[in-house]
mmCIF file of C-alpha atoms and ligand atoms in Angstrom:
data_model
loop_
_atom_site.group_PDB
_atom_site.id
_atom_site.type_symbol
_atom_site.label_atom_id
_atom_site.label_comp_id
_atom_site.label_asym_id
_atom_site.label_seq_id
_atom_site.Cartn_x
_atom_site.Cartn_y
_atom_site.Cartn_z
ATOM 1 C CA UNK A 1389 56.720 -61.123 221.784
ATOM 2 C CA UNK A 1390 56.112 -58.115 219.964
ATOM 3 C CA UNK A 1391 59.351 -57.513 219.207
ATOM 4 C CA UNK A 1392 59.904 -60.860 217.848
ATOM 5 C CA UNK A 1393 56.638 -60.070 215.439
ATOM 6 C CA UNK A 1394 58.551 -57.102 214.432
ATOM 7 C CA UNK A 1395 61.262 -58.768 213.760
ATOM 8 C CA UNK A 1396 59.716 -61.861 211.916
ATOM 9 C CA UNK A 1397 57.924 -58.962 209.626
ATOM 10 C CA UNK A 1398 61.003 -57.118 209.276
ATOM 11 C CA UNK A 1399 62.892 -60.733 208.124
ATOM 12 C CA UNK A 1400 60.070 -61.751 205.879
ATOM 13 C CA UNK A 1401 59.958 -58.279 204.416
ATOM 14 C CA UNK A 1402 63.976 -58.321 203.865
ATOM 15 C CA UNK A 1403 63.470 -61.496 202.327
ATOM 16 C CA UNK A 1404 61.147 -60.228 200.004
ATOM 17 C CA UNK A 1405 62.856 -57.022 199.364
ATOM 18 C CA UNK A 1406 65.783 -58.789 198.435
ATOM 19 C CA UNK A 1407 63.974 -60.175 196.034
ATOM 20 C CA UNK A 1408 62.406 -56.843 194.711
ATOM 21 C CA UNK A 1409 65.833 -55.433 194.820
ATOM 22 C CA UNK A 1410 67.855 -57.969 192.523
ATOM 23 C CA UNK A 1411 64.815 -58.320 189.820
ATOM 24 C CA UNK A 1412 65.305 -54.228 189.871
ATOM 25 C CA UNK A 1413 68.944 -54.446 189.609
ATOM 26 C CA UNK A 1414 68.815 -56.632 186.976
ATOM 27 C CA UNK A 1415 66.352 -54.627 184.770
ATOM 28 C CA UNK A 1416 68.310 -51.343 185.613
ATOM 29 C CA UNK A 1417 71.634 -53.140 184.840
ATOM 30 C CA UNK A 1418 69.990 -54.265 181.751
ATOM 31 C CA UNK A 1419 68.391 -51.103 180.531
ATOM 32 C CA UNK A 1420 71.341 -48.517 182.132
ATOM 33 C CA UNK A 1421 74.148 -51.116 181.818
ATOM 34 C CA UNK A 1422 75.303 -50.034 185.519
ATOM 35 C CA UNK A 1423 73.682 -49.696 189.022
ATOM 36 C CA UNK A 1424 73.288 -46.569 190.748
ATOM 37 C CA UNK A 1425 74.284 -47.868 194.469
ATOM 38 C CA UNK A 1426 72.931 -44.714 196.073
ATOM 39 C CA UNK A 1427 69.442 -44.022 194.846
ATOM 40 C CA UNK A 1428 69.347 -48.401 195.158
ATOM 41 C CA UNK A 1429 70.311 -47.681 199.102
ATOM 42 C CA UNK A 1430 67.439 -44.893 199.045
ATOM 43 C CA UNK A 1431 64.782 -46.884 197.885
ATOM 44 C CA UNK A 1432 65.998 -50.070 200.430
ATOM 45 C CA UNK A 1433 65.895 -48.095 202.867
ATOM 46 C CA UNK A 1434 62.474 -46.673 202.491
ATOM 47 C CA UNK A 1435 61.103 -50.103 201.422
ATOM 48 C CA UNK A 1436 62.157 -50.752 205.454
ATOM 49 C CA UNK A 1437 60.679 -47.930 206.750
ATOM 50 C CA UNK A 1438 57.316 -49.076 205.203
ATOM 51 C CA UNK A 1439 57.817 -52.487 206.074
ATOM 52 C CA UNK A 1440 58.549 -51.778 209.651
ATOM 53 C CA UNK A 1441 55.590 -49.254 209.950
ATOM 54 C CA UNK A 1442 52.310 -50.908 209.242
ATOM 55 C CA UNK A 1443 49.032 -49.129 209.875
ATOM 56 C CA UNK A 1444 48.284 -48.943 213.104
ATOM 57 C CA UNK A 1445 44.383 -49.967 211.864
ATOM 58 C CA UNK A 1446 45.416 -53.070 210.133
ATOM 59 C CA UNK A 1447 46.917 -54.339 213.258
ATOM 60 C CA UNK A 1448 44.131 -53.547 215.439
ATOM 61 C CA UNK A 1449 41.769 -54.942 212.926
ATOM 62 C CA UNK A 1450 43.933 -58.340 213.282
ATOM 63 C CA UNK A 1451 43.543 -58.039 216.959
ATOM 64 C CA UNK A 1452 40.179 -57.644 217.169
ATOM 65 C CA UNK A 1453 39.803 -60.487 214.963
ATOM 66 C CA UNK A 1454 41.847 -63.387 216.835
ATOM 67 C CA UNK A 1455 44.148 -62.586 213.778
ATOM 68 C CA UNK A 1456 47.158 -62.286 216.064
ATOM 69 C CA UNK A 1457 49.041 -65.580 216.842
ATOM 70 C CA UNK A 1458 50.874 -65.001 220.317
ATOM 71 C CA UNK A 1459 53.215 -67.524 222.261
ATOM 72 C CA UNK A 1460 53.770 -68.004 225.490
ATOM 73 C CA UNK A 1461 57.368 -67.545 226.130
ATOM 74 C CA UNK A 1462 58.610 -70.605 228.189
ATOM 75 C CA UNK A 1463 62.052 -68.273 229.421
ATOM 76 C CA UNK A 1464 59.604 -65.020 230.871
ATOM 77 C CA UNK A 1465 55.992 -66.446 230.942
ATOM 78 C CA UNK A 1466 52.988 -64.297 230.180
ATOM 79 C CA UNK A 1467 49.895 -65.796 229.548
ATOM 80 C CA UNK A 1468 47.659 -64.865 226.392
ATOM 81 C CA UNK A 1469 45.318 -62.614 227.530
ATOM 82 C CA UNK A 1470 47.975 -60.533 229.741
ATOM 83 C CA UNK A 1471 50.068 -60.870 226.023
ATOM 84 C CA UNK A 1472 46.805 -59.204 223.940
ATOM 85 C CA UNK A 1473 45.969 -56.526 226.646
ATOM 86 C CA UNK A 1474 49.302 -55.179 226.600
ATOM 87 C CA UNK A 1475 49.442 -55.240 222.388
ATOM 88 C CA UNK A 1476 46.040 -53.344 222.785
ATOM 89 C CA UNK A 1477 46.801 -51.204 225.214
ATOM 90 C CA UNK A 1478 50.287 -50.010 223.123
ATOM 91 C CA UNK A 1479 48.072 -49.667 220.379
ATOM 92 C CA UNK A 1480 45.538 -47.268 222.139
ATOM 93 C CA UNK A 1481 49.079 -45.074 223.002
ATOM 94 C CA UNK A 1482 49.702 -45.274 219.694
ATOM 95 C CA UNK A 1483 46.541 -43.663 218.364
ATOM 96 C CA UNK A 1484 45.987 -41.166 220.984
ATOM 97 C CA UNK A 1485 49.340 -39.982 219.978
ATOM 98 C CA UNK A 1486 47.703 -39.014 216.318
ATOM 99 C CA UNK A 1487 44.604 -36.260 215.505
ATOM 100 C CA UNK A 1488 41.242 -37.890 216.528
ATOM 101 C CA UNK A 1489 38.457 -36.551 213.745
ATOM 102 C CA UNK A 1490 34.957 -35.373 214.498
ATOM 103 C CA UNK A 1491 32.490 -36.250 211.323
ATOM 104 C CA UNK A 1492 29.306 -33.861 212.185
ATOM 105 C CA UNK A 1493 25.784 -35.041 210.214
ATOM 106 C CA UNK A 1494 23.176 -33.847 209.735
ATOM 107 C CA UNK A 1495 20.269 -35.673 208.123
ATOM 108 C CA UNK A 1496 16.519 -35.103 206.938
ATOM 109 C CA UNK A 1497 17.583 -31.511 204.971
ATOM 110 C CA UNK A 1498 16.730 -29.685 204.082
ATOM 111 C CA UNK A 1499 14.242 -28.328 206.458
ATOM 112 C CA UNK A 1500 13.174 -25.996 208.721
ATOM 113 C CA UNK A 1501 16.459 -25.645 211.254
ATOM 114 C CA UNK A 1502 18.884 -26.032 207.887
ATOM 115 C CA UNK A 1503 19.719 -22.487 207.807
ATOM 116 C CA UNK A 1504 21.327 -21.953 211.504
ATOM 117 C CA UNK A 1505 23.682 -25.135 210.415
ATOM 118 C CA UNK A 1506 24.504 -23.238 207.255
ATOM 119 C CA UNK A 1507 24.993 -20.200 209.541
ATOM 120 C CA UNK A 1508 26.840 -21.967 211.962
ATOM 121 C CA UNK A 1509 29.170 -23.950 209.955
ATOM 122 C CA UNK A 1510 30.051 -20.222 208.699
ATOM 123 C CA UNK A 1511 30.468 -18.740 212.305
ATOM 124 C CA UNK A 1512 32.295 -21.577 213.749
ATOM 125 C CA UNK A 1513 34.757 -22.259 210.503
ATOM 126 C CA UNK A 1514 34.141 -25.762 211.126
ATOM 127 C CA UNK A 1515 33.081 -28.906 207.830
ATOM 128 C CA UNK A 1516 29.679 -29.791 208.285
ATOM 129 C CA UNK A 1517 28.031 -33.038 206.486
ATOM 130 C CA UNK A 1518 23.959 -33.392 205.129
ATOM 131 C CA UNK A 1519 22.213 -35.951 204.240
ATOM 132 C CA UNK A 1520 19.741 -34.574 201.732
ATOM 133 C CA UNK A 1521 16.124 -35.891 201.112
ATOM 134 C CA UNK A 1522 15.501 -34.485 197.785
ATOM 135 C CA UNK A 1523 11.786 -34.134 198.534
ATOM 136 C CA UNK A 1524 11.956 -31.739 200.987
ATOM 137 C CA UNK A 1525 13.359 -29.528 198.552
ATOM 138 C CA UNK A 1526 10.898 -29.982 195.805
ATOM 139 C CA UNK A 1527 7.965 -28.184 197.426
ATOM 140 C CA UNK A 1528 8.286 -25.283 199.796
ATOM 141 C CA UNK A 1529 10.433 -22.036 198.408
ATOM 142 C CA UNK A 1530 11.969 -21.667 201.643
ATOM 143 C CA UNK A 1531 13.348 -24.985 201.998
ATOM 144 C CA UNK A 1532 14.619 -24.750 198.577
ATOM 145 C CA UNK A 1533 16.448 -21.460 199.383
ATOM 146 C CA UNK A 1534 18.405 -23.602 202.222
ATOM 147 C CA UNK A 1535 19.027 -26.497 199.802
ATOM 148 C CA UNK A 1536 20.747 -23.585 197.870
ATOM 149 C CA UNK A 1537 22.567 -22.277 200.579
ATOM 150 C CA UNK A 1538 24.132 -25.484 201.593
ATOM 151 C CA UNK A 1539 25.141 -26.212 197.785
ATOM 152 C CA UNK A 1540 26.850 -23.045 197.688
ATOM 153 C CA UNK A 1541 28.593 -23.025 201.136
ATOM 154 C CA UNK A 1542 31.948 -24.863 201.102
ATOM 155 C CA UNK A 1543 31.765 -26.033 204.415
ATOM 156 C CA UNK A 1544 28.975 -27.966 203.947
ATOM 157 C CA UNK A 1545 29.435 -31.169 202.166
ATOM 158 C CA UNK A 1546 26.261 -32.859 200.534
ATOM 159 C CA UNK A 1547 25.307 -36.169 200.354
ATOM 160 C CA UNK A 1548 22.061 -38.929 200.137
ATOM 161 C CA UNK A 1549 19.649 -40.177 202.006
ATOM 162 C CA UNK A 1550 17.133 -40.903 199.341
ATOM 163 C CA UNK A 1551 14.365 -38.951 197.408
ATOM 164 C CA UNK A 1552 11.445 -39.777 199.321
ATOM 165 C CA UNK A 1553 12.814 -41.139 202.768
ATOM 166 C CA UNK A 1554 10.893 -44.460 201.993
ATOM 167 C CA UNK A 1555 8.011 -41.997 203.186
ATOM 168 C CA UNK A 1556 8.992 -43.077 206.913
ATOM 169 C CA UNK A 1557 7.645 -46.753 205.861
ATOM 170 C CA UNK A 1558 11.239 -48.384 205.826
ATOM 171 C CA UNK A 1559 10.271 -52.149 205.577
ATOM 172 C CA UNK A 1560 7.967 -51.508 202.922
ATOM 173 C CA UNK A 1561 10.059 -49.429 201.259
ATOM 174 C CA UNK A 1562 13.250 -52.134 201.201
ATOM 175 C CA UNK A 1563 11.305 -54.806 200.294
ATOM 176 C CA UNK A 1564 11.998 -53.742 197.256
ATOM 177 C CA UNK A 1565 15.432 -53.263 196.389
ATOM 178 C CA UNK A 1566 15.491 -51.939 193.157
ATOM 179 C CA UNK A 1567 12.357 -49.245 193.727
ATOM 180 C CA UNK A 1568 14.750 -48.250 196.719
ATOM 181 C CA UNK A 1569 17.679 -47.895 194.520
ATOM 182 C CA UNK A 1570 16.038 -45.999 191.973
ATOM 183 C CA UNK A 1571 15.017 -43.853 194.622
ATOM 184 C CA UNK A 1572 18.339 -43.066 195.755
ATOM 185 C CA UNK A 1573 19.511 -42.349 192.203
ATOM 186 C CA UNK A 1574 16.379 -39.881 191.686
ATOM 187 C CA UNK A 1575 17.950 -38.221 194.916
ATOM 188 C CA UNK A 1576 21.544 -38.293 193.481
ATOM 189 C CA UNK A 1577 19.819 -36.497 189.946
ATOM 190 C CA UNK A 1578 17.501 -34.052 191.446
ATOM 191 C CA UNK A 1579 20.201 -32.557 193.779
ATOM 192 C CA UNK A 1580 23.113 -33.113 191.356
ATOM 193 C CA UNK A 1581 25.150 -34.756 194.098
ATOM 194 C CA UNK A 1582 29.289 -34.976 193.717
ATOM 195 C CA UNK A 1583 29.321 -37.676 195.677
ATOM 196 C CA UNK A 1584 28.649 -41.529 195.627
ATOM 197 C CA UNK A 1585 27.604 -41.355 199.454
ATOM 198 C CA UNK A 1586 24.456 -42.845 200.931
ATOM 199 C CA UNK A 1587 23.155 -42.838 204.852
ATOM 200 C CA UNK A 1588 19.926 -45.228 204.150
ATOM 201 C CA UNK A 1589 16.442 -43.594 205.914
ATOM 202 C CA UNK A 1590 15.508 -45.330 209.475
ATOM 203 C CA UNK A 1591 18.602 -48.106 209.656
ATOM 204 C CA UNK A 1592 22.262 -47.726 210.702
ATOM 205 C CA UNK A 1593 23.927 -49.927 208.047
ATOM 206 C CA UNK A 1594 27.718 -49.363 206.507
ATOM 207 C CA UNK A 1595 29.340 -51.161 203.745
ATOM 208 C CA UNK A 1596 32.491 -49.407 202.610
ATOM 209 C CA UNK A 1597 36.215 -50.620 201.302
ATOM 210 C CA UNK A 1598 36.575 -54.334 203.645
ATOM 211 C CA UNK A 1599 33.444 -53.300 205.812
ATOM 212 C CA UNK A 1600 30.222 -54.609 206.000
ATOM 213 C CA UNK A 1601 27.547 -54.025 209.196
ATOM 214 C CA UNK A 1602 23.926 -54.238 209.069
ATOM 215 C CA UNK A 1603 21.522 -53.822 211.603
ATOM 216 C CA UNK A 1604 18.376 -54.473 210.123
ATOM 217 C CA UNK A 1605 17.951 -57.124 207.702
ATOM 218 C CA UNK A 1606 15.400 -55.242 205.581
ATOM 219 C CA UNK A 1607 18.088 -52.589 204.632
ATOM 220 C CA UNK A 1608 20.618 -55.112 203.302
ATOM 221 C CA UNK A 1609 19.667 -56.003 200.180
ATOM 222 C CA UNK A 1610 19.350 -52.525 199.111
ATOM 223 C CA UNK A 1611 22.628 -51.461 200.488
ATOM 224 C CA UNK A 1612 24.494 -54.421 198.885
ATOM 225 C CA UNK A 1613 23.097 -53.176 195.464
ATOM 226 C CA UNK A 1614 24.256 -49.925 196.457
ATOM 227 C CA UNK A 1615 27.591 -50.541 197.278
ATOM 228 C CA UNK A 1616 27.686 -52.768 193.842
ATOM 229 C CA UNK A 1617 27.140 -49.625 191.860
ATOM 230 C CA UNK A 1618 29.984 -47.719 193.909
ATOM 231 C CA UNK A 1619 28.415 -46.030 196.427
ATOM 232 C CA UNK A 1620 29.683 -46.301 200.130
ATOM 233 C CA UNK A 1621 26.608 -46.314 202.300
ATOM 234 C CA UNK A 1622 27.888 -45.147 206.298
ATOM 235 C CA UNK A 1623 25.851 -45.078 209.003
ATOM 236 C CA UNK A 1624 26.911 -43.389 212.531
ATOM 237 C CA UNK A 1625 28.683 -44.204 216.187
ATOM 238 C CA UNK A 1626 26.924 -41.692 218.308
ATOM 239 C CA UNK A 1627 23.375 -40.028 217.726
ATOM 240 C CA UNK A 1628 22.485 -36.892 219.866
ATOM 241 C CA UNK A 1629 18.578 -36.466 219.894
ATOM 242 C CA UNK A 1630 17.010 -32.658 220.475
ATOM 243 C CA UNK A 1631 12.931 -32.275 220.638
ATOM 244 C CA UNK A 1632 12.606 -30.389 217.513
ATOM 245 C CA UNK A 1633 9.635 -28.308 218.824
ATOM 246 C CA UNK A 1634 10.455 -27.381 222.414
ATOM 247 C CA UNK A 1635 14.386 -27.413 222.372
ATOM 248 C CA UNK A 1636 14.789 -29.779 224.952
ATOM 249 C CA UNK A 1637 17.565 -32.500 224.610
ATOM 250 C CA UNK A 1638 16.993 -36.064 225.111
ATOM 251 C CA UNK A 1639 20.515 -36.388 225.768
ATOM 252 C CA UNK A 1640 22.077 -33.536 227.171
ATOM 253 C CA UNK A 1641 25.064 -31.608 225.631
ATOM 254 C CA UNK A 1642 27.929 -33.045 228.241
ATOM 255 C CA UNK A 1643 26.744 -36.691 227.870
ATOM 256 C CA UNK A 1644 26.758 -36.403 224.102
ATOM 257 C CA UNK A 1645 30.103 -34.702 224.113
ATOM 258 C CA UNK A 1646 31.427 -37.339 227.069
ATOM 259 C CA UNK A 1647 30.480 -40.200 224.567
ATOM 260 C CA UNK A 1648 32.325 -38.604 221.324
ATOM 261 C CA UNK A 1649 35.152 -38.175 223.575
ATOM 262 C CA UNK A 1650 35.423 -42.090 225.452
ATOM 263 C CA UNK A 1651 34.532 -43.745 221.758
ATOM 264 C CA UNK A 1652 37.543 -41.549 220.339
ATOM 265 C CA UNK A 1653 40.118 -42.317 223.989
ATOM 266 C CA UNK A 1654 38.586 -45.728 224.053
ATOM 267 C CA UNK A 1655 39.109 -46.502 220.322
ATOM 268 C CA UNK A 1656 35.293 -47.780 220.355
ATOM 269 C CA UNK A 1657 34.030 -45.873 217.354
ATOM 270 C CA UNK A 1658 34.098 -47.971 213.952
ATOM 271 C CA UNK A 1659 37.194 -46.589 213.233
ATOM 272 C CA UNK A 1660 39.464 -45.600 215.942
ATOM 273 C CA UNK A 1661 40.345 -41.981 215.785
ATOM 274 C CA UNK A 1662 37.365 -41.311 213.819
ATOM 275 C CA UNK A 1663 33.728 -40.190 214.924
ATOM 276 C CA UNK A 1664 30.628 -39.903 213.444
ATOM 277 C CA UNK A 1665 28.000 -38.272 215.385
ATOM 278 C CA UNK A 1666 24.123 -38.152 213.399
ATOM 279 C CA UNK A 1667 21.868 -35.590 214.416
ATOM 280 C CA UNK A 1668 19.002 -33.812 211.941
ATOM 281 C CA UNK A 1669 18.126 -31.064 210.596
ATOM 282 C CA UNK A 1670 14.649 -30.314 212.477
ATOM 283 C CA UNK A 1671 16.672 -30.144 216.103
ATOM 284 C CA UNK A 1672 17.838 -26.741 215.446
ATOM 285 C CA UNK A 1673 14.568 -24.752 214.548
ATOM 286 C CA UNK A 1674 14.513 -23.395 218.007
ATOM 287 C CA UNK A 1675 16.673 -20.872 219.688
ATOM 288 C CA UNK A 1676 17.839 -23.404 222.508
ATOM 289 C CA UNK A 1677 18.857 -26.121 219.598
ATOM 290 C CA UNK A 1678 21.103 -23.552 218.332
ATOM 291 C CA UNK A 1679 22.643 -23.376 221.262
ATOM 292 C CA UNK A 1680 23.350 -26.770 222.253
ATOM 293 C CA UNK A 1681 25.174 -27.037 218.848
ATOM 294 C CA UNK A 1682 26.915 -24.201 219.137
ATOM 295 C CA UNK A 1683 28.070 -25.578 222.916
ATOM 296 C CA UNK A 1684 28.976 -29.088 221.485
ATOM 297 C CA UNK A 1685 30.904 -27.656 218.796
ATOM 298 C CA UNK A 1686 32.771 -25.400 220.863
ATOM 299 C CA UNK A 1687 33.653 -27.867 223.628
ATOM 300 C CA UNK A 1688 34.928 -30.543 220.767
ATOM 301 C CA UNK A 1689 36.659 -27.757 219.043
ATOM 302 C CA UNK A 1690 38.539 -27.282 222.800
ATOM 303 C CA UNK A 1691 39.823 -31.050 222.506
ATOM 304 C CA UNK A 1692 41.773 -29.854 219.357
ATOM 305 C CA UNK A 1693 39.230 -32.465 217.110
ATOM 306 C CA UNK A 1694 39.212 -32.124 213.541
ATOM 307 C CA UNK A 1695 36.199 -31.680 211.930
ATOM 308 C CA UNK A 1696 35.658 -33.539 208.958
ATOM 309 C CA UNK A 1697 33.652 -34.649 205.887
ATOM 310 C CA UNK A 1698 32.340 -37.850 205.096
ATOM 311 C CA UNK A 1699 34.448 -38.013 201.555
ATOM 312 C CA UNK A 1700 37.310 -38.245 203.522
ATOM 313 C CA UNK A 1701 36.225 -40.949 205.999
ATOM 314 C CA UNK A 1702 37.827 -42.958 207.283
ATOM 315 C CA UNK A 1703 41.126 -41.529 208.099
ATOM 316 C CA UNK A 1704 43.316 -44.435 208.713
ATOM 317 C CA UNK A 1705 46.625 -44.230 211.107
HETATM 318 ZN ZN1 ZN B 2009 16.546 -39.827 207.953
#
């Protein structure tokens, strides 16, 4: 069956390049008077190869929409769901093939526990990500010092999670939209931030390019405006708690790092191959934070992950 897809795409696309092809032949006949047969067999050719080879994503997508129409063969029978386990399990070969990407964020900066990520992105030659609340940085020296050290270290990429942090009252504080949005543009001033990306304060919401996922309500409306005036708002896939005080982990190192690494094999994440793991700031003030982060970073740097920042998410395959 999936060869017959293929080979309906690779038909339809034929069809249609043909088409391309003569309207191009006729305007470079018309503006050169003659047609260059070998750069015209380059570009067919490629035109194929791009045809044939469609992202791997946008067929997954399809499949995890009921997009896919199969058929059951009436020659060699094999029944639907046998038809879409086998198309998903190809497609899982197919991305584990490919680099899997590790998206580390940090939000709540900065604050006390900011400088060992600056120091560790450093030591470990690894991107980092930050989700800044701007009013963090607009009282204490120190805490200003570490907003500057983060601005100036390239491995740390900056990025918003408001001014104020709705002051921890998140209903109240979407309940009106616009006071929110000004709030994140306040952030995006004071800071001088590059980019147009937002993690909103208490919800796990994500409206980028085709997607759209809320888990709140109160959130929404604020996001939607948001994403109207061209931010991309992303929440996370895996969160990794640490009691900011004592050290102690809610969820230890291995089961953190076992989760990154079944939502990358297992192609669970929101985008498959790509992982975004939220953790903040305060859970490395302590000696024994540091060293859970230095442990999870060097047992994901063992799995060959890249480490990546948000600007470039998602990387599609
Ligand atoms: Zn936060």
């Amino acid at each position: 069956m999936m060869k017959k897809g293929r080979g309906l795409a690779f038909l339809v696309g034929a069809t249609l390049l043909g088409v391309w092809m003569s309207s191009c032949q006729n305007l470079s006949s018309a503006a050169l008077g003659y047609v260059n047969r070998d750069s015209i067999e380059g570009i067919e050719q490629e035109e194929i190869v791009q045809i044939k080879k469609p992202l791997l994503l946008d067929k997954w997508d399809s499949l995890q929409k009921n997009q896919i129409h199969f058929v059951v063969d009436t020659l060699k029978p094999i029944d639907i769901k046998t038809q879409k386990k086998m198309l998903k399990d190809s497609l899982r070969r197919e991305f584990d093939k490919k680099p899997k990407h590790v998206f580390l964020t940090f939000d709540d900066g900065p604050l006390v526990g900011s400088a060992a990520i600056d120091s560790l992105a450093k030591a470990k030659n690894i991107k980092v990500n930050v989700f800044l609340v701007g009013r963090h940085a607009s009282v204490i020296k120190g805490r200003k010092r570490d907003l500057a050290n983060y601005e100036k270290n390239p491995l740390v990429a900056c990025y918003n999670h408001s001014y104020t942090h709705a002051y921890n009252k998140y209903s109240h504080f979407y309940s009106n939209p616009v006071t929110a949005f000004e709030d994140f543009e306040k952030n995006e001033k004071e800071l001088n931030l590059k980019h147009k990306i937002v993690r909103l304060p208490g919800r796990n919401i994500w409206i980028y390019d085709n997607v759209r996922k809320i888990d709140l309500q109160s959130g929404a409306s604020t996001a939607d405006m948001l994403f109207a005036n061209g931010y991309k708002i992303y929440g996370w896939d895996v969160e990794w708690r640490i009691n900011s005080l004592t050290g102690v982990p809610v969820q230890s190192l291995e089961s953190v790092y076992t989760k990154m690494r079944n939502f990358l094999n297992y192609q669970s994440s929101m985008t498959p191959n790509n992982v975004i793991l939220l953790m903040h700031d305060d859970m490395f003030q302590t000696k024994k934070g540091q060293q859970l982060l230095a442990g999870l970073i060097d047992s994901l740097k063992k799995e060959n992950y890249h480490f990546e920042f948000m600007q470039d998410y998602p990387i599609k395959y």
